Amino acid sequence: KQEVTQIPAALSVPEGENLVLNCSFTDSAIYNLQWFRQDPGKGLTSLLLIQSSQREQTSGRLNASLDKSSGRSTLYIAASQPGDSATYLCGLLPSGTYKYIFGTGTRLKVLA
Amino acid sequence: GAVVSQHPSRVICKSGTSVKIECRSLDFQATTMFWYRQFPKQSLMLMATSNEGSKATYEQGVEKDKFLINHASLTLSTLTVTSAHPEDSSFYICSARYRGNYNEQFFGPGTRLTVL
């Protein structure tokens, strides 16, 4: 059974730091993996989608990597800003299914 | 492209009333739409899957008579929470996929329901 884990559950860093958020999964048979941002009381915003055949995706200060063999994905945020404060969710679509499975998220706080 | 919207974004209702949430695919025809629910500090869980023109398939533990799903067109699915109770307060998110692209789902922004 596929399980998705995000560690740490919460993270607080000073502004300007580069940081890495982790997502691990138990079954490497996936179609894709997606990172989302969720602001308090607000909706989901898709940040980066990595297809199964890809190793990484980049958008601005964000870089997401995927290593299926080790069951890990990381979201790298460069030069963090207070506006990056939010919950970051990792979700993936296992092969042979239509059910997205999500982690519980990492709550990030970037201090000014 | 592949934008999914939800309406309303937030809704507050009294216990016992029914609430309808809309999910629309704005620039593609969604053959399948999915409804997820997120309780505080928990991950999103799939509630049901709806294919256009057919009955929804509900996940185990989700009451189909309480959460009515209608997918009457290729661009619109609705979730109606009937006789809402405070324990139904949650964040509801829909996603959609189109024919020929079964490996990708496009997520709406979500609707936060608060039942008083």
CSV table of N, CA, C and O in Angstrom, one decimal, chain B residues 20-81:
chain,number,residue,atom,x,y,z
B,20,LYS,N,-24.2,23.3,-1.8
B,20,LYS,CA,-23.8,22.8,-3.1
B,20,LYS,C,-22.4,23.5,-3.5
B,20,LYS,O,-22.3,24.7,-3.4
B,21,ILE,N,-21.5,22.6,-3.9
B,21,ILE,CA,-20.2,23.1,-4.3
B,21,ILE,C,-20.0,22.8,-5.8
B,21,ILE,O,-20.3,21.6,-6.2
B,22,GLU,N,-19.6,23.7,-6.6
B,22,GLU,CA,-19.4,23.5,-8.0
B,22,GLU,C,-17.9,23.3,-8.4
B,22,GLU,O,-17.1,24.0,-7.8
B,23,CYS,N,-17.7,22.5,-9.3
B,23,CYS,CA,-16.3,22.3,-9.8
B,23,CYS,C,-16.4,22.4,-11.4
B,23,CYS,O,-17.2,21.6,-12.0
B,24,ARG,N,-15.6,23.3,-11.9
B,24,ARG,CA,-15.7,23.5,-13.4
B,24,ARG,C,-14.3,23.4,-14.0
B,24,ARG,O,-13.3,23.9,-13.5
B,25,SER,N,-14.3,22.7,-15.2
B,25,SER,CA,-13.1,22.7,-16.0
B,25,SER,C,-13.3,23.8,-17.0
B,25,SER,O,-14.2,23.8,-17.7
B,26,LEU,N,-12.4,24.8,-17.0
B,26,LEU,CA,-12.6,26.0,-17.7
B,26,LEU,C,-12.1,25.9,-19.2
B,26,LEU,O,-12.7,26.6,-20.1
B,27,ASP,N,-11.2,25.1,-19.5
B,27,ASP,CA,-10.6,25.1,-20.8
B,27,ASP,C,-10.4,23.7,-21.4
B,27,ASP,O,-9.7,23.5,-22.3
B,28,PHE,N,-11.1,22.7,-20.8
B,28,PHE,CA,-11.0,21.4,-21.3
B,28,PHE,C,-12.3,20.6,-20.9
B,28,PHE,O,-13.0,21.0,-20.0
B,29,GLN,N,-12.5,19.5,-21.6
B,29,GLN,CA,-13.6,18.7,-21.2
B,29,GLN,C,-13.1,17.6,-20.3
B,29,GLN,O,-12.3,16.8,-20.6
B,30,ALA,N,-13.7,17.6,-19.1
B,30,ALA,CA,-13.3,16.7,-18.1
B,30,ALA,C,-14.2,15.4,-18.1
B,30,ALA,O,-15.3,15.5,-17.7
B,31,THR,N,-13.6,14.4,-18.6
B,31,THR,CA,-14.4,13.1,-18.6
B,31,THR,C,-14.5,12.5,-17.2
B,31,THR,O,-15.5,11.8,-16.9
B,32,THR,N,-13.6,12.8,-16.3
B,32,THR,CA,-13.7,12.3,-15.0
B,32,THR,C,-13.3,13.5,-14.0
B,32,THR,O,-12.4,14.2,-14.3
B,33,MET,N,-14.1,13.5,-13.0
B,33,MET,CA,-13.8,14.5,-11.9
B,33,MET,C,-13.7,13.8,-10.6
B,33,MET,O,-14.4,12.8,-10.4
B,34,PHE,N,-12.9,14.3,-9.7
B,34,PHE,CA,-12.7,13.6,-8.4
B,34,PHE,C,-12.9,14.6,-7.3
B,34,PHE,O,-12.6,15.8,-7.4
B,35,TRP,N,-13.5,14.1,-6.2
B,35,TRP,CA,-13.7,15.0,-5.0
B,35,TRP,C,-12.9,14.5,-3.9
B,35,TRP,O,-12.9,13.3,-3.5
B,36,TYR,N,-12.1,15.4,-3.3
B,36,TYR,CA,-11.3,15.1,-2.1
B,36,TYR,C,-11.7,15.9,-0.9
B,36,TYR,O,-12.3,17.0,-1.1
B,37,ARG,N,-11.4,15.4,0.3
B,37,ARG,CA,-11.7,16.1,1.5
B,37,ARG,C,-10.5,16.2,2.4
B,37,ARG,O,-9.7,15.2,2.4
B,38,GLN,N,-10.3,17.3,3.0
B,38,GLN,CA,-9.2,17.5,3.9
B,38,GLN,C,-9.7,18.0,5.3
B,38,GLN,O,-10.2,19.1,5.4
B,39,PHE,N,-9.4,17.2,6.3
B,39,PHE,CA,-9.7,17.7,7.7
B,39,PHE,C,-8.5,18.4,8.2
B,39,PHE,O,-7.4,18.1,7.7
B,40,PRO,N,-8.7,19.2,9.2
B,40,PRO,CA,-7.5,20.0,9.7
B,40,PRO,C,-6.3,19.1,10.1
B,40,PRO,O,-6.5,18.1,10.7
B,41,LYS,N,-5.2,19.5,9.6
B,41,LYS,CA,-3.9,18.8,9.9
B,41,LYS,C,-3.9,17.4,9.4
B,41,LYS,O,-3.1,16.6,9.9
B,42,GLN,N,-4.7,17.1,8.4
B,42,GLN,CA,-4.7,15.8,7.8
B,42,GLN,C,-4.5,15.9,6.3
B,42,GLN,O,-4.6,17.0,5.8
B,43,SER,N,-4.1,14.9,5.7
B,43,SER,CA,-3.9,14.9,4.2
B,43,SER,C,-5.3,14.8,3.5
B,43,SER,O,-6.3,14.4,4.1
B,44,LEU,N,-5.3,15.2,2.3
B,44,LEU,CA,-6.5,15.1,1.4
B,44,LEU,C,-6.8,13.6,1.2
B,44,LEU,O,-5.9,12.8,0.9
B,45,MET,N,-8.1,13.3,1.3
B,45,MET,CA,-8.5,11.9,1.0
B,45,MET,C,-9.6,11.9,-0.1
B,45,MET,O,-10.5,12.7,0.0
B,46,LEU,N,-9.5,11.0,-1.0
B,46,LEU,CA,-10.4,10.9,-2.1
B,46,LEU,C,-11.8,10.4,-1.5
B,46,LEU,O,-11.9,9.5,-0.7
B,47,MET,N,-12.8,11.2,-1.9
B,47,MET,CA,-14.2,10.8,-1.5
B,47,MET,C,-14.9,10.0,-2.5
B,47,MET,O,-15.6,9.0,-2.2
B,48,ALA,N,-14.8,10.5,-3.8
B,48,ALA,CA,-15.6,9.9,-4.8
B,48,ALA,C,-15.0,10.3,-6.2
B,48,ALA,O,-14.3,11.3,-6.3
B,49,THR,N,-15.4,9.5,-7.2
B,49,THR,CA,-15.0,9.7,-8.5
B,49,THR,C,-16.3,9.8,-9.4
B,49,THR,O,-17.2,8.9,-9.2
B,50,SER,N,-16.3,10.8,-10.3
B,50,SER,CA,-17.5,10.9,-11.1
B,50,SER,C,-17.1,10.9,-12.6
B,50,SER,O,-16.2,11.7,-12.9
B,51,ASN,N,-17.8,10.1,-13.4
B,51,ASN,CA,-17.6,10.2,-14.8
B,51,ASN,C,-18.9,10.8,-15.4
B,51,ASN,O,-20.0,10.6,-15.0
B,52,GLU,N,-18.6,11.6,-16.4
B,52,GLU,CA,-19.7,12.4,-17.1
B,52,GLU,C,-20.8,11.4,-17.5
B,52,GLU,O,-20.6,10.4,-18.2
B,53,GLY,N,-22.0,11.8,-17.0
B,53,GLY,CA,-23.2,11.0,-17.5
B,53,GLY,C,-23.5,9.7,-16.7
B,53,GLY,O,-24.4,9.0,-17.0
B,54,SER,N,-22.6,9.4,-15.7
B,54,SER,CA,-22.9,8.2,-15.0
B,54,SER,C,-22.8,8.5,-13.5
B,54,SER,O,-22.4,9.5,-13.0
B,55,LYS,N,-23.2,7.5,-12.7
B,55,LYS,CA,-23.3,7.6,-11.2
B,55,LYS,C,-21.8,7.7,-10.7
B,55,LYS,O,-20.9,7.0,-11.2
B,56,ALA,N,-21.7,8.4,-9.6
B,56,ALA,CA,-20.4,8.5,-9.0
B,56,ALA,C,-20.0,7.2,-8.2
B,56,ALA,O,-20.9,6.5,-7.8
B,57,THR,N,-18.8,7.0,-8.1
B,57,THR,CA,-18.2,5.9,-7.3
B,57,THR,C,-17.7,6.4,-6.0
B,57,THR,O,-16.8,7.3,-6.1
B,58,TYR,N,-18.2,5.9,-4.9
B,58,TYR,CA,-17.7,6.5,-3.6
B,58,TYR,C,-16.7,5.6,-3.0
B,58,TYR,O,-16.8,4.4,-3.1
B,59,GLU,N,-15.8,6.2,-2.3
B,59,GLU,CA,-14.8,5.5,-1.5
B,59,GLU,C,-15.5,4.9,-0.2
B,59,GLU,O,-16.5,5.4,0.2
B,60,GLN,N,-14.8,3.9,0.3
B,60,GLN,CA,-15.3,3.2,1.5
B,60,GLN,C,-15.4,4.2,2.6
B,60,GLN,O,-14.5,5.0,2.9
B,61,GLY,N,-16.6,4.2,3.3
B,61,GLY,CA,-16.8,5.1,4.4
B,61,GLY,C,-17.4,6.4,4.1
B,61,GLY,O,-17.7,7.2,5.0
B,62,VAL,N,-17.6,6.7,2.8
B,62,VAL,CA,-18.2,8.0,2.4
B,62,VAL,C,-19.7,7.7,2.0
B,62,VAL,O,-20.0,6.8,1.2
B,63,GLU,N,-20.6,8.4,2.7
B,63,GLU,CA,-22.0,8.2,2.5
B,63,GLU,C,-22.5,8.8,1.3
B,63,GLU,O,-22.5,10.1,1.1
B,64,LYS,N,-23.0,8.0,0.3
B,64,LYS,CA,-23.4,8.5,-0.9
B,64,LYS,C,-24.7,9.4,-0.8
B,64,LYS,O,-25.0,10.3,-1.6
B,65,ASP,N,-25.5,9.1,0.2
B,65,ASP,CA,-26.8,9.8,0.3
B,65,ASP,C,-26.5,11.2,1.0
B,65,ASP,O,-27.4,12.0,0.9
B,66,LYS,N,-25.4,11.3,1.6
B,66,LYS,CA,-25.1,12.5,2.3
B,66,LYS,C,-24.3,13.5,1.3
B,66,LYS,O,-24.5,14.7,1.3
B,67,PHE,N,-23.4,12.9,0.5
B,67,PHE,CA,-22.6,13.6,-0.4
B,67,PHE,C,-23.1,13.3,-1.8
B,67,PHE,O,-22.6,12.3,-2.4
B,68,LEU,N,-24.0,14.1,-2.3
B,68,LEU,CA,-24.5,13.9,-3.6
B,68,LEU,C,-23.6,14.5,-4.7
B,68,LEU,O,-23.3,15.7,-4.7
B,69,ILE,N,-23.3,13.7,-5.7
B,69,ILE,CA,-22.4,14.1,-6.7
B,69,ILE,C,-23.1,14.0,-8.1
B,69,ILE,O,-23.7,13.0,-8.4
B,70,ASN,N,-23.1,15.1,-8.8
B,70,ASN,CA,-23.7,15.1,-10.1
B,70,ASN,C,-22.6,15.6,-11.1
B,70,ASN,O,-22.0,16.6,-10.9
B,71,HIS,N,-22.5,14.9,-12.2
B,71,HIS,CA,-21.5,15.2,-13.3
B,71,HIS,C,-22.3,15.3,-14.6
B,71,HIS,O,-22.1,14.4,-15.4
B,72,ALA,N,-23.1,16.3,-14.7
B,72,ALA,CA,-24.1,16.3,-15.8
B,72,ALA,C,-23.5,16.7,-17.1
B,72,ALA,O,-24.0,16.5,-18.2
B,73,SER,N,-22.3,17.4,-17.1
B,73,SER,CA,-21.7,17.8,-18.3
B,73,SER,C,-20.2,17.6,-18.3
B,73,SER,O,-19.7,17.3,-17.2
B,74,LEU,N,-19.6,17.8,-19.4
B,74,LEU,CA,-18.1,17.6,-19.4
B,74,LEU,C,-17.3,18.7,-18.8
B,74,LEU,O,-16.1,18.6,-18.7
B,75,THR,N,-18.0,19.7,-18.3
B,75,THR,CA,-17.2,20.8,-17.7
B,75,THR,C,-17.7,21.1,-16.3
B,75,THR,O,-17.2,22.0,-15.6
B,76,LEU,N,-18.7,20.4,-15.8
B,76,LEU,CA,-19.2,20.7,-14.5
B,76,LEU,C,-19.6,19.5,-13.7
B,76,LEU,O,-20.2,18.6,-14.1
B,77,SER,N,-19.1,19.5,-12.4
B,77,SER,CA,-19.5,18.5,-11.4
B,77,SER,C,-19.9,19.2,-10.2
B,77,SER,O,-19.3,20.3,-9.8
B,78,THR,N,-20.9,18.8,-9.5
B,78,THR,CA,-21.3,19.4,-8.3
B,78,THR,C,-21.3,18.4,-7.1
B,78,THR,O,-21.7,17.2,-7.3
B,79,LEU,N,-21.0,18.9,-6.0
B,79,LEU,CA,-21.0,18.1,-4.7
B,79,LEU,C,-22.0,18.8,-3.8
B,79,LEU,O,-21.8,20.0,-3.5
B,80,THR,N,-23.0,18.1,-3.4
B,80,THR,CA,-24.0,18.6,-2.5
B,80,THR,C,-23.9,17.9,-1.2
B,80,THR,O,-24.0,16.7,-1.1
B,81,VAL,N,-23.6,18.7,-0.1
B,81,VAL,CA,-23.6,18.1,1.2
B,81,VAL,C,-24.9,18.3,1.8
B,81,VAL,O,-25.4,19.4,2.1
